[in-house]
Each structure stands twice: as structure tokens, then as C-alpha cells.
Amino acid sequence: MMDLFRTEVEAQAAILNEGLLALETNPNDTRWLESMMRAAHSIKGAARIVQINPAVRVAHVMEDCFVAAQRGAITLTADRIDVLLRGADTLLHIARVGETELANWQAEHEGEIEALVTAITALVTPLPQEGHAAPATATPVPPAPSPVKEPVAVTAIPAVRGGEGEKTQPAVPSSPSADRVVRMSGENLNRLMGLAGESLVEANWLQPFAQELMKLRNRQAELSSQLEKLQESLGGEGLSQRSEEHLGAARHKASECRQMLADRLGELEQFARRSANLSDRLYREVIASHMRPMADRVQGFPRMVRDLARQLGKQVKLEIVGQSTKVDRDILEKLEAPLTHMLRNAIDHGIESPEERLAAGKPAEGTVRLEAAHRAGMLSIVVSDDGRGVDLQLLRQTIASRGMVTAEMADRLTETELMDFLFLPGFSTAAAVTEISGRGVGLDVVQSVVQEVGGVLRASTQPGKGMSVHLQLPLTLSVIRTLLVEISGEPFAFPLTRIERLVRVPRSEIRVAENHEYFIADEQNIGLVAAHQVLGLKESPPHSEALPAVVIGDRFSRYGLVVSRFLGERDLVVRPLDPRLGKVKDISAAALLEDGSPVLIVDVEDMVRSIDHLLATGQLSQVGRAENPTASKPRKRILVVDDSITVREMERQLLQNNGYEVEVAVNGMDGWNAIRTGHYDLILTDVDMPRMNGIELVSLIKSHPTFKSLPVIIVSYKDREEDRIRGLEAGANYYLTKSSFHDDSLLQAAIDLIGN
């Protein structure tokens, strides 16, 4: 009964909140008074059933107040609506207190309940100069203890409105066809989802089986044909009657088997179609039961916006579009906090005071709009306002003053890049910290939730006209659209929402900087990494001239993940991994393919972090090092050692463009370690470098029994004769100045030493 009471109060309190807010916006719209009177009446009857006297008293005086307003005896002004809203909040608090704690809660808050009842009762008596005098106020009612988490409702609980004659029980649906509500735990619903997915996979297995039987039928037809030919060829051989009978019986049996197989195959194909259709319908129904309307999580927003606007002395209207939009319950539960933060941010930072708006030629009342819709198979949510927008110049100054980027770089940032800073942890443009904002936490929460569910977030602004935040999210976390790829002979799935693009990178376009490979797309450098290395699988590099790569990334890094091949897109039913495994590195979940084989779903965020770590520790080898199998001879390998990235890149480009394979080292010690662990045909080194200079490096090479025959070219800015003699005495084969970049001296020296 307490569960029913809680359900009844939640449904009717939503009507009370919605009606009171509507009346505050349009006091002449008296249509809400009837529904609110009935809602209070229904709560009163339900409270009597479960014998909760405080709820009976509050609901009773609220009902009297609505009846008086219907008669025109009083007008519900904003101040009176404040008192009635506190009454609705109190009823919700009472309903959500645990049954065992209810008696203690009532005793503790008896004085506050009494004050609230007195304040609402005072509203029924018209005061002098109606509309100007403030009504009696009640002591604020503190929130009740947090209620126990309820099981997940499969469908939204409808608002039930009682009739006049129903005094002692909650109202019931008046029509036999009204929706019935079944409460089910989230765990049971997830298990049902898994079974429906398995059923779909099993049904799909029948079709390949039918195709194999089709091949068997064709073989049977070939056998019958061979028997006919055998009988014809033996017709003139004078077979005995017994042999003729056996041959005829064999042909007859083969014909019977062929016909029987054809009949059974037709039945199997029909059953496979029915089974697949039934499983698909079951699967879709389970998916639908997993979806809930957006309205389930936005009912409290109008009240929150109203209270916050009054607190800040602003006039704000909230428009909600798309409340019937269906969303996965798991995503819907995660959306409440980020949407709350965005609405509060829009009211506090975006909407101006009425005086500012009027001075700017705007209406005194600002508008905040929340819109939800399905677009291109995704859930699109837009939170926008018609306020002051974001001052991009102030934002640039804030970013520079906090040392996030230099002032020169801040001036070059685009609007999109500037807006991304708003979603960083701890970042805020507020001049002071208040109870509402200023700590830089709200929009960071939005970014975190969007990334957690695999969505995309972007913000745009028009200074003086407003700001919009766009969220693009998957419709469900239970079924995701993925790209299947093959890595080391095994299938892996990448969520499509986390893929930036698919590319095929020609080997000729792969470049190297700091021993890291990259390619250029949209005028941006994108690191190139082998997927099998990140996942710790055996090496299986693609042998094609163009490397298939999946471009992934986060706010800070972008990488092209080289795979063996693309396998196409698939809708997969997400199956959580066994919790005993803990967090599996680079993997988020699993799924089953149409043939029943398992496939792992990649955790893109985790993989980006893994790539960052592997690159930082130098554990990744180059992807494009493998030569084209059609190449006639291996390329000569050259190591460039220089502490200047500009010089390294210039030398690398110059040599690589002339057919050499080039690696780089950032100082003498790094170069010496590379020489000892790799194979090179030629070393190019600078002189002045940290940790070990070029002269010391050349001396080490020439004194080592294994490397003493390795040719070395010194390339230095020092062009004095004594510097040249010093380098040659250390063992260098050539001593060139860096002006050799502008002629053929360096290339000619390399050709002289190791050939072309």
C-alpha cells in the first residue's frame, strides 16, 4: 500500500507543480484549477488509506485553496503559489520517507507541518487590497531523508485523477483499455534483453543451415543425374535382370530422397523466416520496454527554473520540446544532472536581468529552450537561451590569464576551440563563486556524461543573442551501431559514435617526427599506430600500399589506428563482461555476431590513454616500415641525431624523399642507444647536443668493435677549420655545414658512403 501511495503522490504532485507554474505564467488560465483540486483530493484519499495524517491535512487545505480560487474568492499570486509549491514538496517528502522511519519523521517535523497548514489555510481568506498584500508564510520544510532507490518502471506511470465521490481510495483508470503498469527491476530487464538478443542470434543461425541443405539438395540432384547416365551407358552391355533392378531401385531411391529433401528444405526455410521474424519482433519489443519518454526526467525542470529565476531576480520562461521522445532508461538516468547544470548555467550566466534586457531591446522575460528529438538514428538534445551569449574576447583573456595558452595563441583560437575550454574541469568565467555557479564544475559534468555514453558535445554562441549547447547521444546503450574491423585475424567492434573518420593512408604519405609516424588530414597531424600493438596481439600488418585506419581521439589527442581490414557496420546487442574480470584494458563490453561468434567492443577512451602511455614510453614501433612487397630492394637506413626538431625534420625529409629510410634521435645519448639496438647504414649527427655531444658519439662509434665500420657524417653550424679537423680526427667520414641543405652536398655524401 505504501508503494501505491508513493506512486499516487508522485503522479499527482507532478500535476500540482505543472498547474501552479502554468497559473503563475498565465493567471487567467483557470483550467488548471480543476485538475489541481482533483489531484489534491486524490492525495488526500490515498493518505487516508495508509493513515498518514500529516499528508491528509496538507492535501485537504490545498484542496480548499483551489476550490476558493475556482469560486473567484482568491487569486493565486506568485507569493501564494510559493506557499502551495512548498505544500506539494512536503507531500512528496512524506511519500518518500521509508515506512519504518515515517513515525519519527512526523514527530520531528510536526511543528513545520503545522506552520505550513496554517499558512495555506490563511490563503483561503481574501486579504485587503487583493494582489498587493503578502500572504502568511510558512516555515520552510527541510527535505526528507533520501528515499530508497525504487525498481525501474517499464513504462511511465500515468497521472491518475480521482472523482468527486471517491473519498477513501486513489482513483483508478476509468477505461478498461487504460495502460496497465508493471514494475520490474533493472536487473531483470537487462537479463530479458540478453535473452532476446540470444534468441535473435539463434534464429539467424537457421538461415546458413538452410543454405547448406540447399547445397546438399543440389548434390543429390547431381547424384540422380549421374545414376541416369550410368544406366544409359550400361544399357547396351547386356546387364542381368538383377542388375537392372538394383540400378532402377537406386534411381528411385535417389529420386525419393531428392523430393523429400526439397520438401523438408522448404519447411525449414519457412520456419527460419517465421522464427527470425518472431525473434526480431520479440527483440524490438524488449528494446521498446527499455525506452522511456523524455518527460520522465524533465518534469522537475520548470519548477527548478522558476525557483532559480526568482532567486536571481530574473524573469525566465522554459520551453520544453519533444517530451515524448523515447530514450534508453540508462541514458535517461544519466541525463538529469547534465541537463540541470546546463539550465542553471543558462539562467545564471546567460539570461540578463529584466533591466538589462529592456535596455538591449529585448523582452524583459528571457527564454530557455530544451529540445529533444531523434535525428539520423541518434538522440539530439539542444539547450539554448536568448541571453547575452559568451564574450569571446573575455574568454580569450581568461584562458591566457590562467596560463592555459599564450596570449598569442589565444588570439588565434577559433570559436569552436574557445568554446571547448568552457567544458574543462575547474574552468569558469564567473568573477566570483556563488551557491549557483563559479566553480567550473557544471559543464565539466556535462562533458563527462556525454563521453561516458559515447556521445558528442559542441557549443556555439552569438554574442548578445544567446548560446546553444548541442548533445548528440546514442538512442540506447543496449544496442549500438558499430564498425567491425579485423585485427590480427580477430574481429573487433568500434562504436560508430566514437569514430571520427575512416581512411586508407598511402605509405608514401606517412611521415615521421620524433620516431613517431603520422599523416596529414584536414591540415592536422594525426599519429599513426598499429592496433595489434596496442591490444598486445600478434603482428599482422596489412600488405597493401594503403593502410586501413580508424581515426579515434579525445579532446587532446587524435590517432589513426591501423587495422588489417574493414568488415562493415553492424548493430550489436551489448553484453556486459563478467564483473569478476574487473575492468578489461581497452575493452568495454562484448557481443555476439550473426553466426554466434563473440566479438569484443573497444573502449575508445581507454585505448586513447593506452596509446598515449605507449608513445610516452617508446614501446611502439613504426607501422609504415614494412616495405611494399613489390619493391625490388630494401632501402638503406639512416639515423639522424640532432637536438633541433627543425633540423631533424629537414634532414629527414631531404633523405626520405631520395629513397632512404630515416629514423631520428633527439640527442647523443638517444642516438647511441638507437645504434646499439637497431641496424643503420649511415649516421648523421650534430656536434652541440645535451647529454652527449656529436664528437663523443663519433668517438664511441669508432671505438666499438661492432660499429667502427659504420660511416658517420657530421652536420654542424660550426664552419671553422679547427672544428672540421676535430670532427674528422674523431672518425667522421664527412664534416658538412648546415648550409649543405641548400645544395647537393649532403645527398652526394650519403650516396658516396652507402649508395642510392
mmCIF file of N, CA and C in Angstrom, residues 580-642:
data_model
loop_
_atom_site.group_PDB
_atom_site.id
_atom_site.type_symbol
_atom_site.label_atom_id
_atom_site.label_comp_id
_atom_site.label_asym_id
_atom_site.label_seq_id
_atom_site.Cartn_x
_atom_site.Cartn_y
_atom_site.Cartn_z
ATOM 1 N N ARG A 580 33.625 -10.314 -12.539
ATOM 2 C CA ARG A 580 34.796 -10.887 -11.882
ATOM 3 C C ARG A 580 36.082 -10.574 -12.636
ATOM 4 N N LEU A 581 35.947 -10.180 -13.912
ATOM 5 C CA LEU A 581 37.128 -9.823 -14.690
ATOM 6 C C LEU A 581 37.636 -8.428 -14.348
ATOM 7 N N GLY A 582 36.803 -7.619 -13.676
ATOM 8 C CA GLY A 582 37.180 -6.236 -13.424
ATOM 9 C C GLY A 582 37.143 -5.441 -14.719
ATOM 10 N N LYS A 583 37.906 -4.351 -14.758
ATOM 11 C CA LYS A 583 37.995 -3.535 -15.969
ATOM 12 C C LYS A 583 39.017 -4.156 -16.916
ATOM 13 N N VAL A 584 38.548 -4.610 -18.070
ATOM 14 C CA VAL A 584 39.443 -5.178 -19.076
ATOM 15 C C VAL A 584 40.050 -4.039 -19.887
ATOM 16 N N LYS A 585 41.358 -3.990 -19.958
ATOM 17 C CA LYS A 585 42.061 -2.905 -20.627
ATOM 18 C C LYS A 585 41.627 -2.793 -22.089
ATOM 19 N N ASP A 586 41.237 -1.581 -22.485
ATOM 20 C CA ASP A 586 40.885 -1.216 -23.865
ATOM 21 C C ASP A 586 39.582 -1.841 -24.352
ATOM 22 N N ILE A 587 38.858 -2.557 -23.506
ATOM 23 C CA ILE A 587 37.614 -3.233 -23.910
ATOM 24 C C ILE A 587 36.492 -2.787 -22.975
ATOM 25 N N SER A 588 35.321 -2.470 -23.553
ATOM 26 C CA SER A 588 34.191 -2.024 -22.737
ATOM 27 C C SER A 588 33.126 -3.099 -22.546
ATOM 28 N N ALA A 589 32.899 -3.943 -23.557
ATOM 29 C CA ALA A 589 31.834 -4.941 -23.476
ATOM 30 C C ALA A 589 32.051 -5.975 -24.577
ATOM 31 N N ALA A 590 31.090 -6.871 -24.717
ATOM 32 C CA ALA A 590 31.159 -7.905 -25.747
ATOM 33 C C ALA A 590 29.807 -8.001 -26.443
ATOM 34 N N ALA A 591 29.764 -8.790 -27.510
ATOM 35 C CA ALA A 591 28.517 -9.005 -28.249
ATOM 36 C C ALA A 591 28.657 -10.296 -29.041
ATOM 37 N N LEU A 592 27.550 -10.716 -29.626
ATOM 38 C CA LEU A 592 27.547 -11.902 -30.476
ATOM 39 C C LEU A 592 27.208 -11.499 -31.906
ATOM 40 N N LEU A 593 27.954 -12.068 -32.866
ATOM 41 C CA LEU A 593 27.664 -11.821 -34.272
ATOM 42 C C LEU A 593 26.539 -12.734 -34.743
ATOM 43 N N GLU A 594 26.136 -12.560 -36.007
ATOM 44 C CA GLU A 594 25.018 -13.343 -36.540
ATOM 45 C C GLU A 594 25.273 -14.841 -36.481
ATOM 46 N N ASP A 595 26.541 -15.241 -36.628
ATOM 47 C CA ASP A 595 26.855 -16.670 -36.602
ATOM 48 C C ASP A 595 27.101 -17.190 -35.193
ATOM 49 N N GLY A 596 26.887 -16.337 -34.178
ATOM 50 C CA GLY A 596 27.062 -16.759 -32.804
ATOM 51 C C GLY A 596 28.462 -16.573 -32.257
ATOM 52 N N SER A 597 29.401 -16.135 -33.079
ATOM 53 C CA SER A 597 30.770 -15.945 -32.605
ATOM 54 C C SER A 597 30.867 -14.653 -31.801
ATOM 55 N N PRO A 598 31.709 -14.637 -30.763
ATOM 56 C CA PRO A 598 31.815 -13.438 -29.921
ATOM 57 C C PRO A 598 32.687 -12.366 -30.564
ATOM 58 N N VAL A 599 32.433 -11.126 -30.201
ATOM 59 C CA VAL A 599 33.241 -10.002 -30.653
ATOM 60 C C VAL A 599 33.378 -9.032 -29.488
ATOM 61 N N LEU A 600 34.574 -8.481 -29.309
ATOM 62 C CA LEU A 600 34.828 -7.526 -28.243
ATOM 63 C C LEU A 600 34.595 -6.106 -28.754
ATOM 64 N N ILE A 601 33.980 -5.272 -27.914
ATOM 65 C CA ILE A 601 33.701 -3.876 -28.250
ATOM 66 C C ILE A 601 34.779 -3.009 -27.609
ATOM 67 N N VAL A 602 35.420 -2.184 -28.410
ATOM 68 C CA VAL A 602 36.567 -1.407 -27.959
ATOM 69 C C VAL A 602 36.115 -0.231 -27.095
ATOM 70 N N ASP A 603 36.832 0.002 -26.011
ATOM 71 C CA ASP A 603 36.658 1.194 -25.177
ATOM 72 C C ASP A 603 37.592 2.263 -25.737
ATOM 73 N N VAL A 604 37.050 3.185 -26.524
ATOM 74 C CA VAL A 604 37.880 4.137 -27.263
ATOM 75 C C VAL A 604 38.664 5.042 -26.312
ATOM 76 N N GLU A 605 38.018 5.540 -25.262
ATOM 77 C CA GLU A 605 38.728 6.417 -24.325
ATOM 78 C C GLU A 605 39.906 5.697 -23.691
ATOM 79 N N ASP A 606 39.685 4.460 -23.270
ATOM 80 C CA ASP A 606 40.756 3.683 -22.651
ATOM 81 C C ASP A 606 41.874 3.428 -23.650
ATOM 82 N N MET A 607 41.508 3.176 -24.911
ATOM 83 C CA MET A 607 42.526 2.903 -25.924
ATOM 84 C C MET A 607 43.366 4.147 -26.206
ATOM 85 N N VAL A 608 42.735 5.316 -26.218
ATOM 86 C CA VAL A 608 43.497 6.555 -26.430
ATOM 87 C C VAL A 608 44.511 6.744 -25.305
ATOM 88 N N ARG A 609 44.087 6.463 -24.064
ATOM 89 C CA ARG A 609 45.024 6.567 -22.937
ATOM 90 C C ARG A 609 46.157 5.563 -23.070
ATOM 91 N N SER A 610 45.851 4.357 -23.534
ATOM 92 C CA SER A 610 46.889 3.337 -23.721
ATOM 93 C C SER A 610 47.892 3.772 -24.775
ATOM 94 N N ILE A 611 47.402 4.375 -25.867
ATOM 95 C CA ILE A 611 48.311 4.847 -26.916
ATOM 96 C C ILE A 611 49.215 5.949 -26.379
ATOM 97 N N ASP A 612 48.632 6.885 -25.610
ATOM 98 C CA ASP A 612 49.440 7.955 -25.013
ATOM 99 C C ASP A 612 50.570 7.375 -24.165
ATOM 100 N N HIS A 613 50.249 6.355 -23.378
ATOM 101 C CA HIS A 613 51.255 5.749 -22.497
ATOM 102 C C HIS A 613 52.336 5.040 -23.312
ATOM 103 N N LEU A 614 51.918 4.277 -24.323
ATOM 104 C CA LEU A 614 52.892 3.542 -25.127
ATOM 105 C C LEU A 614 53.815 4.483 -25.891
ATOM 106 N N LEU A 615 53.259 5.596 -26.379
ATOM 107 C CA LEU A 615 54.100 6.564 -27.087
ATOM 108 C C LEU A 615 55.071 7.242 -26.127
ATOM 109 N N ALA A 616 54.586 7.561 -24.921
ATOM 110 C CA ALA A 616 55.443 8.240 -23.954
ATOM 111 C C ALA A 616 56.601 7.364 -23.504
ATOM 112 N N THR A 617 56.369 6.050 -23.458
ATOM 113 C CA THR A 617 57.420 5.131 -23.017
ATOM 114 C C THR A 617 58.199 4.519 -24.174
ATOM 115 N N GLY A 618 57.877 4.932 -25.415
ATOM 116 C CA GLY A 618 58.623 4.452 -26.574
ATOM 117 C C GLY A 618 58.450 2.981 -26.872
ATOM 118 N N GLN A 619 57.271 2.426 -26.590
ATOM 119 C CA GLN A 619 57.060 0.993 -26.777
ATOM 120 C C GLN A 619 56.396 0.648 -28.109
ATOM 121 N N LEU A 620 56.156 1.638 -28.961
ATOM 122 C CA LEU A 620 55.503 1.373 -30.240
ATOM 123 C C LEU A 620 56.514 1.455 -31.371
ATOM 124 N N SER A 621 56.471 0.485 -32.257
ATOM 125 C CA SER A 621 57.318 0.515 -33.453
ATOM 126 C C SER A 621 56.547 1.146 -34.599
ATOM 127 N N GLN A 622 57.246 1.465 -35.672
ATOM 128 C CA GLN A 622 56.614 2.163 -36.785
ATOM 129 C C GLN A 622 55.780 1.210 -37.628
ATOM 130 N N VAL A 623 54.634 1.715 -38.067
ATOM 131 C CA VAL A 623 53.698 0.900 -38.843
ATOM 132 C C VAL A 623 54.125 0.819 -40.294
ATOM 133 N N GLY A 624 54.546 1.950 -40.856
ATOM 134 C CA GLY A 624 54.844 2.012 -42.286
ATOM 135 C C GLY A 624 56.207 1.514 -42.665
ATOM 136 N N ARG A 625 56.944 0.893 -41.690
ATOM 137 C CA ARG A 625 58.292 0.441 -42.005
ATOM 138 C C ARG A 625 58.283 -0.711 -42.987
ATOM 139 N N ALA A 626 57.221 -1.536 -42.951
ATOM 140 C CA ALA A 626 57.156 -2.675 -43.865
ATOM 141 C C ALA A 626 57.135 -2.191 -45.299
ATOM 142 N N GLU A 627 57.987 -2.751 -46.105
ATOM 143 C CA GLU A 627 58.087 -2.328 -47.495
ATOM 144 C C GLU A 627 56.967 -2.922 -48.328
ATOM 145 N N ASN A 628 56.687 -2.259 -49.409
ATOM 146 C CA ASN A 628 55.757 -2.791 -50.387
ATOM 147 C C ASN A 628 56.317 -4.096 -50.927
ATOM 148 N N PRO A 629 55.567 -5.199 -50.912
ATOM 149 C CA PRO A 629 56.098 -6.482 -51.383
ATOM 150 C C PRO A 629 56.555 -6.439 -52.823
ATOM 151 N N THR A 630 56.116 -5.455 -53.590
ATOM 152 C CA THR A 630 56.542 -5.373 -54.988
ATOM 153 C C THR A 630 57.885 -4.668 -55.132
ATOM 154 N N ALA A 631 58.402 -4.098 -54.000
ATOM 155 C CA ALA A 631 59.671 -3.384 -54.096
ATOM 156 C C ALA A 631 60.794 -4.358 -54.418
ATOM 157 N N SER A 632 61.751 -3.917 -55.223
ATOM 158 C CA SER A 632 62.802 -4.798 -55.713
ATOM 159 C C SER A 632 63.953 -4.936 -54.729
ATOM 160 N N LYS A 633 64.210 -3.922 -53.889
ATOM 161 C CA LYS A 633 65.342 -4.000 -52.972
ATOM 162 C C LYS A 633 65.033 -3.191 -51.720
ATOM 163 N N PRO A 634 65.625 -3.585 -50.584
ATOM 164 C CA PRO A 634 65.387 -2.842 -49.341
ATOM 165 C C PRO A 634 66.050 -1.474 -49.386
ATOM 166 N N ARG A 635 65.453 -0.516 -48.671
ATOM 167 C CA ARG A 635 66.017 0.833 -48.622
ATOM 168 C C ARG A 635 67.112 0.901 -47.567
ATOM 169 N N LYS A 636 68.088 1.751 -47.803
ATOM 170 C CA LYS A 636 69.153 1.974 -46.840
ATOM 171 C C LYS A 636 68.596 2.795 -45.672
ATOM 172 N N ARG A 637 69.067 2.457 -44.443
ATOM 173 C CA ARG A 637 68.547 3.102 -43.243
ATOM 174 C C ARG A 637 69.564 4.091 -42.700
ATOM 175 N N ILE A 638 69.088 5.291 -42.393
ATOM 176 C CA ILE A 638 69.936 6.365 -41.889
ATOM 177 C C ILE A 638 69.364 6.857 -40.562
ATOM 178 N N LEU A 639 70.244 7.091 -39.561
ATOM 179 C CA LEU A 639 69.843 7.660 -38.283
ATOM 180 C C LEU A 639 70.319 9.107 -38.221
ATOM 181 N N VAL A 640 69.372 10.038 -37.988
ATOM 182 C CA VAL A 640 69.682 11.459 -37.855
ATOM 183 C C VAL A 640 69.658 11.808 -36.371
ATOM 184 N N VAL A 641 70.767 12.348 -35.854
ATOM 185 C CA VAL A 641 70.884 12.698 -34.443
ATOM 186 C C VAL A 641 71.062 14.206 -34.337
ATOM 187 N N ASP A 642 70.050 14.894 -33.780
ATOM 188 C CA ASP A 642 70.128 16.345 -33.648
ATOM 189 C C ASP A 642 69.100 16.781 -32.614
#
